PDB file of C-alpha atoms in Angstrom:
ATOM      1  CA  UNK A   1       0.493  10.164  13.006  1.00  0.00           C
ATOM      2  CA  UNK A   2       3.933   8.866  13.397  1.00  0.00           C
ATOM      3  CA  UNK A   3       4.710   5.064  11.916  1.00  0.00           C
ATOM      4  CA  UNK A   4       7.526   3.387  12.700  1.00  0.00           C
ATOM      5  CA  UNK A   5       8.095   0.161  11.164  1.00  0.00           C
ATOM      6  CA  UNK A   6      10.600  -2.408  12.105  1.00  0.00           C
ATOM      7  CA  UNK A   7      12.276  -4.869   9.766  1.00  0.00           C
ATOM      8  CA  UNK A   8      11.959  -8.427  11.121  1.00  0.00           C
ATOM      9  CA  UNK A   9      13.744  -9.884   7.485  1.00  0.00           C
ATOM     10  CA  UNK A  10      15.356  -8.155   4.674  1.00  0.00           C
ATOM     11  CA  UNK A  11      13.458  -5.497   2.991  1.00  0.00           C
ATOM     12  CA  UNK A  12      13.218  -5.242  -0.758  1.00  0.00           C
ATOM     13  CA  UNK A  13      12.311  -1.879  -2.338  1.00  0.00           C
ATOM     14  CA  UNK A  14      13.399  -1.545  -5.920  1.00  0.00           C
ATOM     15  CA  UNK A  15      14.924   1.497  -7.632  1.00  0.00           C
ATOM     16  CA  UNK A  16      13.279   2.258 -11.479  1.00  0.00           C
ATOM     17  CA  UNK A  17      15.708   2.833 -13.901  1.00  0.00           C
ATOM     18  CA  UNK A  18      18.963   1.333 -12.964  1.00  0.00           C
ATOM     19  CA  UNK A  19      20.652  -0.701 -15.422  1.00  0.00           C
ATOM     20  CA  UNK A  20      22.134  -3.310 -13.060  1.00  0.00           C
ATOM     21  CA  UNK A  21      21.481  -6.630 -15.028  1.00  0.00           C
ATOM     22  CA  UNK A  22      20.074  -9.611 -12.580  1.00  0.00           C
ATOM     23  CA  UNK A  23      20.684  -7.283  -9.667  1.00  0.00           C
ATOM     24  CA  UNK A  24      17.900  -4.770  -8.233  1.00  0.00           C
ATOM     25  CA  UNK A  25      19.072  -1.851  -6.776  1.00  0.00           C
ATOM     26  CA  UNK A  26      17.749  -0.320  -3.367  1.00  0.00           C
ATOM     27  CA  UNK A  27      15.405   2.885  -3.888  1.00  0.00           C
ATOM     28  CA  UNK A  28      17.768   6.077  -3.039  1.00  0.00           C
ATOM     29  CA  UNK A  29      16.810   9.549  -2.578  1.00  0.00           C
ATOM     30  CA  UNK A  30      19.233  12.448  -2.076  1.00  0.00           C
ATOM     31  CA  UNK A  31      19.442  14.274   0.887  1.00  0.00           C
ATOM     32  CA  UNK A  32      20.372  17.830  -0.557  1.00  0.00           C
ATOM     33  CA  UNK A  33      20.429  19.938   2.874  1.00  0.00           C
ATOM     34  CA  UNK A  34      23.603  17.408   3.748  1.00  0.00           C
ATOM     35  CA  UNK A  35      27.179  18.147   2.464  1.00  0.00           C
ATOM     36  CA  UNK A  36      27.612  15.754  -0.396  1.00  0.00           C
ATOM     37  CA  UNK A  37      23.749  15.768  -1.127  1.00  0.00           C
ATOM     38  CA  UNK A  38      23.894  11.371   0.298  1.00  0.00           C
ATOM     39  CA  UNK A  39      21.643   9.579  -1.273  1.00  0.00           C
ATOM     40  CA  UNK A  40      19.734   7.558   1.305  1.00  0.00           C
ATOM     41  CA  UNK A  41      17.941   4.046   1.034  1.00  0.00           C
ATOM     42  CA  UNK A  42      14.109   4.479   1.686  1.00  0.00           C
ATOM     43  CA  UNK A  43      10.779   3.374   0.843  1.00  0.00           C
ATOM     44  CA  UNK A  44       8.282   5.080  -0.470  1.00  0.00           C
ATOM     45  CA  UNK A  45       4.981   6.659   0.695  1.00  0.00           C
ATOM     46  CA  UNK A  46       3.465   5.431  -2.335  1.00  0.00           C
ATOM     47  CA  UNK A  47       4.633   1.649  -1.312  1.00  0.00           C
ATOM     48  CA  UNK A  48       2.998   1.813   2.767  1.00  0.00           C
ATOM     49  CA  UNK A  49      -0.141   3.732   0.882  1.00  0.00           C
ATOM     50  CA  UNK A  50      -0.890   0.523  -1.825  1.00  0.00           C
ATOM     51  CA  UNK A  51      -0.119  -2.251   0.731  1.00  0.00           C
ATOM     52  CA  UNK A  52      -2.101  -0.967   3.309  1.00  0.00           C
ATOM     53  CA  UNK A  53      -4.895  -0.261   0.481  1.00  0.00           C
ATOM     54  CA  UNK A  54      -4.883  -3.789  -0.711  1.00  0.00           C
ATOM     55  CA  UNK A  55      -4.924  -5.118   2.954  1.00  0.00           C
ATOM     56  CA  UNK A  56      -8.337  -2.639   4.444  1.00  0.00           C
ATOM     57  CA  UNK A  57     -10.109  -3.980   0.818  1.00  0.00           C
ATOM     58  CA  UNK A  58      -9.453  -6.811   1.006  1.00  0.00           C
ATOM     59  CA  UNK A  59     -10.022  -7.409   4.834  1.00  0.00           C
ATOM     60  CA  UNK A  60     -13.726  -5.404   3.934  1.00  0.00           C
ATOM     61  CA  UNK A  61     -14.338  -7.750   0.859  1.00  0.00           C
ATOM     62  CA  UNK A  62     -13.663 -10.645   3.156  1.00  0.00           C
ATOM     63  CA  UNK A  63     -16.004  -9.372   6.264  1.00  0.00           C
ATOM     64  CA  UNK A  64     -18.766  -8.742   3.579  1.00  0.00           C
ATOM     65  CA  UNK A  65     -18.376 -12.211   1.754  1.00  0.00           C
ATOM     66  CA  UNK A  66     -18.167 -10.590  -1.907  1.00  0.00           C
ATOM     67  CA  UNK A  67     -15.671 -12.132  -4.182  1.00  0.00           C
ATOM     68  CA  UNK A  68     -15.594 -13.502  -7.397  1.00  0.00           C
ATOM     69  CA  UNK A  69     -18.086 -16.206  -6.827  1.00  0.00           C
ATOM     70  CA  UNK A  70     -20.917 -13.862  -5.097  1.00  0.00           C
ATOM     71  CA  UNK A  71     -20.312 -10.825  -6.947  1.00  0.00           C
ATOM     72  CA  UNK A  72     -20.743 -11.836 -11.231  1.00  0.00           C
ATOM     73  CA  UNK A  73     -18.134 -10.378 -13.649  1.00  0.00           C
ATOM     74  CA  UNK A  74     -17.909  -7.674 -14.961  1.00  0.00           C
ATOM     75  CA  UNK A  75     -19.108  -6.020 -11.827  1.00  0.00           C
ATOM     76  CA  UNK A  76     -16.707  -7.923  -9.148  1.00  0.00           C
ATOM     77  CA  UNK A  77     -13.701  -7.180 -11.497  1.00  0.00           C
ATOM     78  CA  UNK A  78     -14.769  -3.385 -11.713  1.00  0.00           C
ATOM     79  CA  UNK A  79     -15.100  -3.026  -8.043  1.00  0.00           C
ATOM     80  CA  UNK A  80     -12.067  -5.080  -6.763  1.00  0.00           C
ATOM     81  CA  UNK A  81      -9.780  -2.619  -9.346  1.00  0.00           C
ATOM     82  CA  UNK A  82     -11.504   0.328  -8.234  1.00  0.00           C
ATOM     83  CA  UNK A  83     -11.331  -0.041  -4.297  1.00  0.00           C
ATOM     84  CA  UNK A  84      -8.412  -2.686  -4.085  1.00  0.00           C
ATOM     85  CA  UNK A  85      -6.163  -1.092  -6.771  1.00  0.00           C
ATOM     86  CA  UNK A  86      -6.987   2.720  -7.099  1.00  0.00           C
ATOM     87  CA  UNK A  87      -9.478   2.366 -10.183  1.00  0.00           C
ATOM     88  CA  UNK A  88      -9.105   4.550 -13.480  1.00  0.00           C
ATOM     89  CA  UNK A  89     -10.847   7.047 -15.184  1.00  0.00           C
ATOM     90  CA  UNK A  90     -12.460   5.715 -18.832  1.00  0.00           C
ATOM     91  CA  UNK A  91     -12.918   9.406 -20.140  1.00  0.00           C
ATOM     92  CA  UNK A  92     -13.583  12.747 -18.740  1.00  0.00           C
ATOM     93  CA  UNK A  93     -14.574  13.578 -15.468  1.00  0.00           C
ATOM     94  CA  UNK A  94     -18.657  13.723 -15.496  1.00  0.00           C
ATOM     95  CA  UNK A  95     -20.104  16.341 -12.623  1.00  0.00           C
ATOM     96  CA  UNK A  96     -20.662  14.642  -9.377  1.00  0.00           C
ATOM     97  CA  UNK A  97     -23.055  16.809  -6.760  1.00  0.00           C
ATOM     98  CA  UNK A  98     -21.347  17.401  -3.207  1.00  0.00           C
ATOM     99  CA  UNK A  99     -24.416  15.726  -1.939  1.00  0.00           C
ATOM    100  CA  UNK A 100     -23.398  12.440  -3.471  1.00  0.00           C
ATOM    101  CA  UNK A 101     -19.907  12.637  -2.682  1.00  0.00           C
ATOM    102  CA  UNK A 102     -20.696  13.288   0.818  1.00  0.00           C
ATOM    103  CA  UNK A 103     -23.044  10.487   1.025  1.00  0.00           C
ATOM    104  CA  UNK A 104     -20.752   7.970  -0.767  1.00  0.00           C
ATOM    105  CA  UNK A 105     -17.623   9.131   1.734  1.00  0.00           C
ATOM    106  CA  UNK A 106     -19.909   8.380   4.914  1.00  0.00           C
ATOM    107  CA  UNK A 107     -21.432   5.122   3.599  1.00  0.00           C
ATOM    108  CA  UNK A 108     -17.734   3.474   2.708  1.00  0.00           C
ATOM    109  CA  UNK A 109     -15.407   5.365   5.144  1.00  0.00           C
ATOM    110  CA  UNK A 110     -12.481   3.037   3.805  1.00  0.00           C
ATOM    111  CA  UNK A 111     -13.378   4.193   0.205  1.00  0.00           C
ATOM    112  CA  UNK A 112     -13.118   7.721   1.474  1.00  0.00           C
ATOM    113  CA  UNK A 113     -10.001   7.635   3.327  1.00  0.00           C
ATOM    114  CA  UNK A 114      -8.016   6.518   0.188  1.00  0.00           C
ATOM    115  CA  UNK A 115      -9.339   8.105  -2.500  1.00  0.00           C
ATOM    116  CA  UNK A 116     -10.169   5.940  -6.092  1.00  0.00           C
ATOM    117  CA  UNK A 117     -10.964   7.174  -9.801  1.00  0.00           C
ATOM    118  CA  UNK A 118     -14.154   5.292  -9.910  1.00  0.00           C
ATOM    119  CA  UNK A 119     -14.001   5.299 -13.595  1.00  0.00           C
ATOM    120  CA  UNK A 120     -16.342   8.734 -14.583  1.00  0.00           C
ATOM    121  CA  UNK A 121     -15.002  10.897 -11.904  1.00  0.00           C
ATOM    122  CA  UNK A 122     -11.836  11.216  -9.189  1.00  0.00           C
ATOM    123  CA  UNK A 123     -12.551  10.710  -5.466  1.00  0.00           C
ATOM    124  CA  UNK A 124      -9.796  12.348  -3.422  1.00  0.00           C
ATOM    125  CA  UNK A 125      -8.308  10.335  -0.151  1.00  0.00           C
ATOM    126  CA  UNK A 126      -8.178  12.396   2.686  1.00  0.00           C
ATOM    127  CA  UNK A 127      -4.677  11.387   3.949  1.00  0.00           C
ATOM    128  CA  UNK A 128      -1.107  11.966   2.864  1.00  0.00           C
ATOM    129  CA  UNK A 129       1.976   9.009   3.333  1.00  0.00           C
ATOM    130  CA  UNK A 130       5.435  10.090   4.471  1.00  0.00           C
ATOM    131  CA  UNK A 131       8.360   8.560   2.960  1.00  0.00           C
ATOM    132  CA  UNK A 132       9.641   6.117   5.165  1.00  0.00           C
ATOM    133  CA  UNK A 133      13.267   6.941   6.281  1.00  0.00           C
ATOM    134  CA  UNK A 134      15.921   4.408   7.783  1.00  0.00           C
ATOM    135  CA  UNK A 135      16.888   5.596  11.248  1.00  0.00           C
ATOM    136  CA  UNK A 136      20.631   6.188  10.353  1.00  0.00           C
ATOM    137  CA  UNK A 137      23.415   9.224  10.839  1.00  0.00           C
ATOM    138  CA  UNK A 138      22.225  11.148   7.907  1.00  0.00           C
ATOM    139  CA  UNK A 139      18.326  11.099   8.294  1.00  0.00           C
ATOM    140  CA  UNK A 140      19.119  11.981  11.963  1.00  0.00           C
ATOM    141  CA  UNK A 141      20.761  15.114  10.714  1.00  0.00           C
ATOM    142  CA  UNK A 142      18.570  15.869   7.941  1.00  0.00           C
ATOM    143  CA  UNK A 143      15.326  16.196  11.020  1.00  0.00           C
ATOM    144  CA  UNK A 144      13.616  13.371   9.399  1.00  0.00           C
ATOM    145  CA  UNK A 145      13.636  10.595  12.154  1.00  0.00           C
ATOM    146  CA  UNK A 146      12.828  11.949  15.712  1.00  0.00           C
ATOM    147  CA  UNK A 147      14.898   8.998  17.203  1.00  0.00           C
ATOM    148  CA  UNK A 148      18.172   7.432  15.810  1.00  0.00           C
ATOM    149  CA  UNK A 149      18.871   5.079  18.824  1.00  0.00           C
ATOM    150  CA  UNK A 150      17.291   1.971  17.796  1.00  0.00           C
ATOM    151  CA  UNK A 151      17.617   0.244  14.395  1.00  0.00           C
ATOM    152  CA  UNK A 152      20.452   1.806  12.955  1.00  0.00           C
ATOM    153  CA  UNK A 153      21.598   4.528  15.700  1.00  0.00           C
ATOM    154  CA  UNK A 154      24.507   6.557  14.248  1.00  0.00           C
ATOM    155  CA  UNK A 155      25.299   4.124  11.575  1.00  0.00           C
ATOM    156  CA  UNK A 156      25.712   5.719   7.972  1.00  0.00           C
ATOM    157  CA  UNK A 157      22.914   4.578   5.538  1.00  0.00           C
ATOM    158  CA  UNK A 158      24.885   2.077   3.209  1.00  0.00           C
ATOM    159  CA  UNK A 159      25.983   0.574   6.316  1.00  0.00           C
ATOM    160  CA  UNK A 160      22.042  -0.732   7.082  1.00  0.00           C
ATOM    161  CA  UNK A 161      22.532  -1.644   2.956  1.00  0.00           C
ATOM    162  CA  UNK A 162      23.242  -5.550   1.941  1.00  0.00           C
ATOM    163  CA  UNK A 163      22.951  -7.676  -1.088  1.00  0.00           C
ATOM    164  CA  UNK A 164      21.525 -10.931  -1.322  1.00  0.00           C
ATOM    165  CA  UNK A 165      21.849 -13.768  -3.969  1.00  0.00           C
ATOM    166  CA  UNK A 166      18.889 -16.211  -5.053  1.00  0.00           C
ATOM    167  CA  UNK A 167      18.897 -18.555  -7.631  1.00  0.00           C
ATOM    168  CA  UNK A 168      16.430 -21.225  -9.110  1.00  0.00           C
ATOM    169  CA  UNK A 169      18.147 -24.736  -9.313  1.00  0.00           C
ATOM    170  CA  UNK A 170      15.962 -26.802 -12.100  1.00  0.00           C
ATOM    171  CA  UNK A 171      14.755 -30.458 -11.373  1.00  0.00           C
ATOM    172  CA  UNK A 172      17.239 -32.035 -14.344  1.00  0.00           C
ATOM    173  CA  UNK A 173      15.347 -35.471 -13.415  1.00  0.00           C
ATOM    174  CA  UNK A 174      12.143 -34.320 -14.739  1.00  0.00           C
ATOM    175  CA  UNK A 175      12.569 -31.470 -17.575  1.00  0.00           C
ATOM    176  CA  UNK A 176      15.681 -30.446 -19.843  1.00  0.00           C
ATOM    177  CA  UNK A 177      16.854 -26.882 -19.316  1.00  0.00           C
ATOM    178  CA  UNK A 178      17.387 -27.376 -23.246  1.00  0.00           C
ATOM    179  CA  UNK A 179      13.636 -28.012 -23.756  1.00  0.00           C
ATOM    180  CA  UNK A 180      11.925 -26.416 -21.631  1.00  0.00           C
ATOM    181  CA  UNK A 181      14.157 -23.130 -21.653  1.00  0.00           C
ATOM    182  CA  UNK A 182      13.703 -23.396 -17.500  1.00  0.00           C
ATOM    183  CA  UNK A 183      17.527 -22.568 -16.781  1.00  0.00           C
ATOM    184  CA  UNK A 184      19.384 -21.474 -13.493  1.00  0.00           C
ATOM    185  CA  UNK A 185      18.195 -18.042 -12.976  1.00  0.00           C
ATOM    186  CA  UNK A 186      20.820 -16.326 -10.408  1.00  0.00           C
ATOM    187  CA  UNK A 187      19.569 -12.875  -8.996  1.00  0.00           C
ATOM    188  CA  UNK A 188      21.107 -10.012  -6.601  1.00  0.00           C
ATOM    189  CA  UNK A 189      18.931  -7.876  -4.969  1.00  0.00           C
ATOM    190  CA  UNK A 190      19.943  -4.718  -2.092  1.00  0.00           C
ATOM    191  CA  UNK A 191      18.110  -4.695   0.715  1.00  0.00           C
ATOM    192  CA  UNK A 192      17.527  -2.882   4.043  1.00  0.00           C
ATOM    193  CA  UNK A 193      18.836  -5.424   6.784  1.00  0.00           C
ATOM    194  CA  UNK A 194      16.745  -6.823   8.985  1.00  0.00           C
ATOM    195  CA  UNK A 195      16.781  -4.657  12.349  1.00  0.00           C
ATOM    196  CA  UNK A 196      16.898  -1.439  10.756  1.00  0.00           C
ATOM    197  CA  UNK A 197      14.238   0.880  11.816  1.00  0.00           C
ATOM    198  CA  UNK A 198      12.006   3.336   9.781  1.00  0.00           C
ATOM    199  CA  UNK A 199       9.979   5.989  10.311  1.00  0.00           C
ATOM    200  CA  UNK A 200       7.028   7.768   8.329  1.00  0.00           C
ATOM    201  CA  UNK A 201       4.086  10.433   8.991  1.00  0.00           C
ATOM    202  CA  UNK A 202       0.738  10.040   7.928  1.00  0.00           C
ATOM    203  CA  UNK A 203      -1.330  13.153   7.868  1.00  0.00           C
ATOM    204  CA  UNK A 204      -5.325  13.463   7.116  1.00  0.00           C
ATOM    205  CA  UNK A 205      -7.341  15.788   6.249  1.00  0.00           C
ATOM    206  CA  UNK A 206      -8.795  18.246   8.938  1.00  0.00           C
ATOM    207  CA  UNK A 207     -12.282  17.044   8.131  1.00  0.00           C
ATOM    208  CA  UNK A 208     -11.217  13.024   7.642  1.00  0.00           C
ATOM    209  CA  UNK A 209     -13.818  11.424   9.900  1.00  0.00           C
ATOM    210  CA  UNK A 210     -12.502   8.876  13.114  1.00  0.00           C
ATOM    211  CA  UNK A 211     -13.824   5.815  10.638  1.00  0.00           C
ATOM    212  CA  UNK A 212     -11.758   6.968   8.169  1.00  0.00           C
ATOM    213  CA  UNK A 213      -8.920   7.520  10.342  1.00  0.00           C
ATOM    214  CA  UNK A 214      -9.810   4.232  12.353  1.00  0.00           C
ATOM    215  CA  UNK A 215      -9.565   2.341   9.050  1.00  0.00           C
ATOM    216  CA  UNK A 216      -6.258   3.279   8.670  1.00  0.00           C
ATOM    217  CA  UNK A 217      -4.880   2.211  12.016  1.00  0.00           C
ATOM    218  CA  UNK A 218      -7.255  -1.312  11.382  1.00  0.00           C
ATOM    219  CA  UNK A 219      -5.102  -2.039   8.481  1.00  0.00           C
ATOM    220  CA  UNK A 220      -1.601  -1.285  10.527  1.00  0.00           C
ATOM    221  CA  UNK A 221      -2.487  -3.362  12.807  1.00  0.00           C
ATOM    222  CA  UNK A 222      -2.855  -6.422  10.207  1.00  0.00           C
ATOM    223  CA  UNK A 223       0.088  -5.367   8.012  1.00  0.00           C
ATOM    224  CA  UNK A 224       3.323  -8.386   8.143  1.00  0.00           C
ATOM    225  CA  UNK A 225       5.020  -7.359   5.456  1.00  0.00           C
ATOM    226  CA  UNK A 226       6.344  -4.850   3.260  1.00  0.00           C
ATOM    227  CA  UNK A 227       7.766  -4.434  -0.315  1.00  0.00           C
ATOM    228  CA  UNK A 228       8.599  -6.912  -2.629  1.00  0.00           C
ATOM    229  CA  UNK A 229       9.476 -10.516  -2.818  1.00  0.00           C
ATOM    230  CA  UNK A 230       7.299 -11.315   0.155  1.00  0.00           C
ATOM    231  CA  UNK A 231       6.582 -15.250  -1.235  1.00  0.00           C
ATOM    232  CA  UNK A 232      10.823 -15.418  -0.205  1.00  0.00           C
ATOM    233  CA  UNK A 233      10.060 -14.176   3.336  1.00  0.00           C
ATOM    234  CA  UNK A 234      11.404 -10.412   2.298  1.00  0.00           C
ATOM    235  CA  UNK A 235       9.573  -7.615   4.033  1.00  0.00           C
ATOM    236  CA  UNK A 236       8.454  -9.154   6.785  1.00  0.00           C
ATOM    237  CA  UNK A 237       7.991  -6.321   9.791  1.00  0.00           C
ATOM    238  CA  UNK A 238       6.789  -4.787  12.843  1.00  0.00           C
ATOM    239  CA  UNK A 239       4.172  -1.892  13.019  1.00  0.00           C
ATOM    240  CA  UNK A 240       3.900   0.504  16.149  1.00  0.00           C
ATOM    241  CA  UNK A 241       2.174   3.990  15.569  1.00  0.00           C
ATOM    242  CA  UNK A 242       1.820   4.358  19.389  1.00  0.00           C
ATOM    243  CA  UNK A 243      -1.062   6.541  21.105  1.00  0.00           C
ATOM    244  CA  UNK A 244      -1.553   8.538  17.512  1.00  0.00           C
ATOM    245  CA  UNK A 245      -5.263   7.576  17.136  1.00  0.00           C
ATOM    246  CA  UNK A 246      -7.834   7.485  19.649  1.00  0.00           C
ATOM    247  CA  UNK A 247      -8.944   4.260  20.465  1.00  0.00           C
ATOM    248  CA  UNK A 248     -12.587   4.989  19.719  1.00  0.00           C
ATOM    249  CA  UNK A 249     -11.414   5.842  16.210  1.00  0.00           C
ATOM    250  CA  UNK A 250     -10.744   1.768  15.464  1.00  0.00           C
ATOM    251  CA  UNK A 251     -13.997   1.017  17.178  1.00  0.00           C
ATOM    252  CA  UNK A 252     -15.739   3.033  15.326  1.00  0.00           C
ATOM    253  CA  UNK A 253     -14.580   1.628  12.376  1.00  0.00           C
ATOM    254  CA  UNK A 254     -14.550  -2.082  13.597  1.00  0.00           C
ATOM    255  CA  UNK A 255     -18.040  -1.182  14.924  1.00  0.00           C
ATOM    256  CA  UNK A 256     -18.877  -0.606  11.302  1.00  0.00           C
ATOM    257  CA  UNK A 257     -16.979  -3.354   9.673  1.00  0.00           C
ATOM    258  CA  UNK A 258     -19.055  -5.641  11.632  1.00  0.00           C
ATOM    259  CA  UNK A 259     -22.364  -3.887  10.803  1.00  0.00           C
ATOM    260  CA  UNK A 260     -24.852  -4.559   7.944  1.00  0.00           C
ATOM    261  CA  UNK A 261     -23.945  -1.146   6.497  1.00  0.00           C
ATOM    262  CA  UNK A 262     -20.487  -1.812   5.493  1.00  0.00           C
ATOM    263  CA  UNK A 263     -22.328  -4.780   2.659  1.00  0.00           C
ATOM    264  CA  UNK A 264     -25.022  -2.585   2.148  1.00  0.00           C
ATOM    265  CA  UNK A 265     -22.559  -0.024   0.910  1.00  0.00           C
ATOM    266  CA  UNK A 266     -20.570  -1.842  -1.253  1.00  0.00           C
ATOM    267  CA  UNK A 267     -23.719  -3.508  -3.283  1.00  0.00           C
ATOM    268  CA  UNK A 268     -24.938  -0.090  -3.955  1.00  0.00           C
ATOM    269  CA  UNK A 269     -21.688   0.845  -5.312  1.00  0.00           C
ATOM    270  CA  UNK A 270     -21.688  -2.145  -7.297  1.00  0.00           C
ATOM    271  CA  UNK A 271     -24.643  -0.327  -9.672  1.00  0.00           C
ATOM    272  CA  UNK A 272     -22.857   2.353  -9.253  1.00  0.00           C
ATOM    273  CA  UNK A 273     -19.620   1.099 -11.050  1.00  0.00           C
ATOM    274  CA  UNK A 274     -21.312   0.168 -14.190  1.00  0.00           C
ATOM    275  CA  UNK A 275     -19.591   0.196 -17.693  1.00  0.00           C
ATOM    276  CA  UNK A 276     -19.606   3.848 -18.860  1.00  0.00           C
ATOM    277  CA  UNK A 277     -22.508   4.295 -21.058  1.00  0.00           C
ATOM    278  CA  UNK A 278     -21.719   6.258 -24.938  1.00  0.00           C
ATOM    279  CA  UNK A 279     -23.330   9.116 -25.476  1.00  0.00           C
ATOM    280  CA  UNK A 280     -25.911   9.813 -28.296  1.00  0.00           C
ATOM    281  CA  UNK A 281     -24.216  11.059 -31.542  1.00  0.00           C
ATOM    282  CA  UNK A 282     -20.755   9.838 -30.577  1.00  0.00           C
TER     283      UNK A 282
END
């Protein structure tokens, strides 16, 4: 399924490891079947995967009117990490029958689709997220964007590269910089600009089911935004993955997120998610 996402405001996607001071670089990746081996602004799989993760969950959460106030702590906190954030294993995988995976992957489709360490064992997802590439010259040559015409046409990737400034002017009338250690706080960050184009591929698994699949195209369709500093209007974009699902596949699933099954599911994994009980003799 082919994603191509269109920046409506300056897109933020930070690099790890640069030493630049107040400034944040742009992720690059190198592009080693071009002379030169460019390395090309981009955003990662990893960054459309969590965002559109943390918008299904939370949309489901939502729809089935469990938050912190209907669901008691611990138990809200462990599910909310688990579904909304990826979860984490607390030891050792225990054994898990097929029978009960199967049955878990049907009940919470969403669940399925993206995968979660649900603390005593690893669910896989059943889909894969493309980097998302700038239409520009070099992806164009590199086969990684199907159209270059829109967005960034032939222009080279640094060219769809600009930096902009913040900074954080104190209230002097009310609080002393001296004090309150609340100072001017001037940052640089690179971004894509807004206009340029990307593209990305997600892929599922041959036996993903069309809720899973329809889950995924549910939460493109209410994705705005994209990357970081989103509170300053960064990241705000577009989202067109054309004819790539079947329509029935978001009914399916919206069919379901309206049902009493979707609840049902959840609370039942609620027990599930207990704290991880010690064994005897350790």
């Amino acid at each position: 399924m082919k994603v191509v996402v269109t920046c409506l405001a300056p897109l933020s996607h930070g690099s790890f490891g640069d030493e630049a001071g107040n400034a944040m670089p742009i992720r690059r990746m190198a592009l080693v079947s071009l002379p030169g081996a460019p390395r090309v602004p981009c955003v990662s799989g990893n960054a459309l995967r969590g965002a559109l993760r943390r918008i299904v969950m939370r949309d489901l959460f939502a729809r089935c009117e469990l938050s912190r106030e209907t669901v008691p702590s611990p138990a809200w906190d462990r599910l909310y990490a688990a579904l909304a954030n990826g979860g984490h294993l607390e030891g050792s995988e225990e054994r898990v029958s097929p029978d009960s995976i199967r049955e878990l992957r049907a009940a919470l489709p969403p669940l399925s689709v993206f995968g979660a360490a649900l603390y005593s064992y690893l669910l896989p997802g059943h889909m894969s997220v493309g980097i998302l590439w700038p239409r520009c010259k070099e992806t164009l040559e590199a086969g990684l964007v199907a159209d270059a015409g829109k967005g960034g046409g032939g222009m080279l990737a640094e060219d769809l590269v600009e930096e902009v400034s913040h900074c954080r002017h104190v209230d002097r009338e009310q609080q002393s910089p001296e004090l309150s250690g609340v100072t001017p706080m001037p940052t640089t960050v690179e971004v894509l600009s807004t206009g340029t184009v990307l593209e990305s591929e997600i892929t599922f698994a041959a036996h993903a089911s069309d809720r899973e699949r329809g889950a995924i195209m549910h939460g493109l369709s209410l994705m705005r935004a994209l990357g970081g500093k989103a509170a300053g209007g960064f990241g705000r974009v577009s989202i067109d993955c054309g004819e790539a699902l079947e329509p029935s596949d978001l009914t399916s699933y919206q069919d379901w997120l309206g049902s009493k099954l979707a609840k049902g599911a959840l609370m039942d994994l609620v027990a599930q998610l207990g704290p991880r009980k010690a064994k005897k003799g350790k």
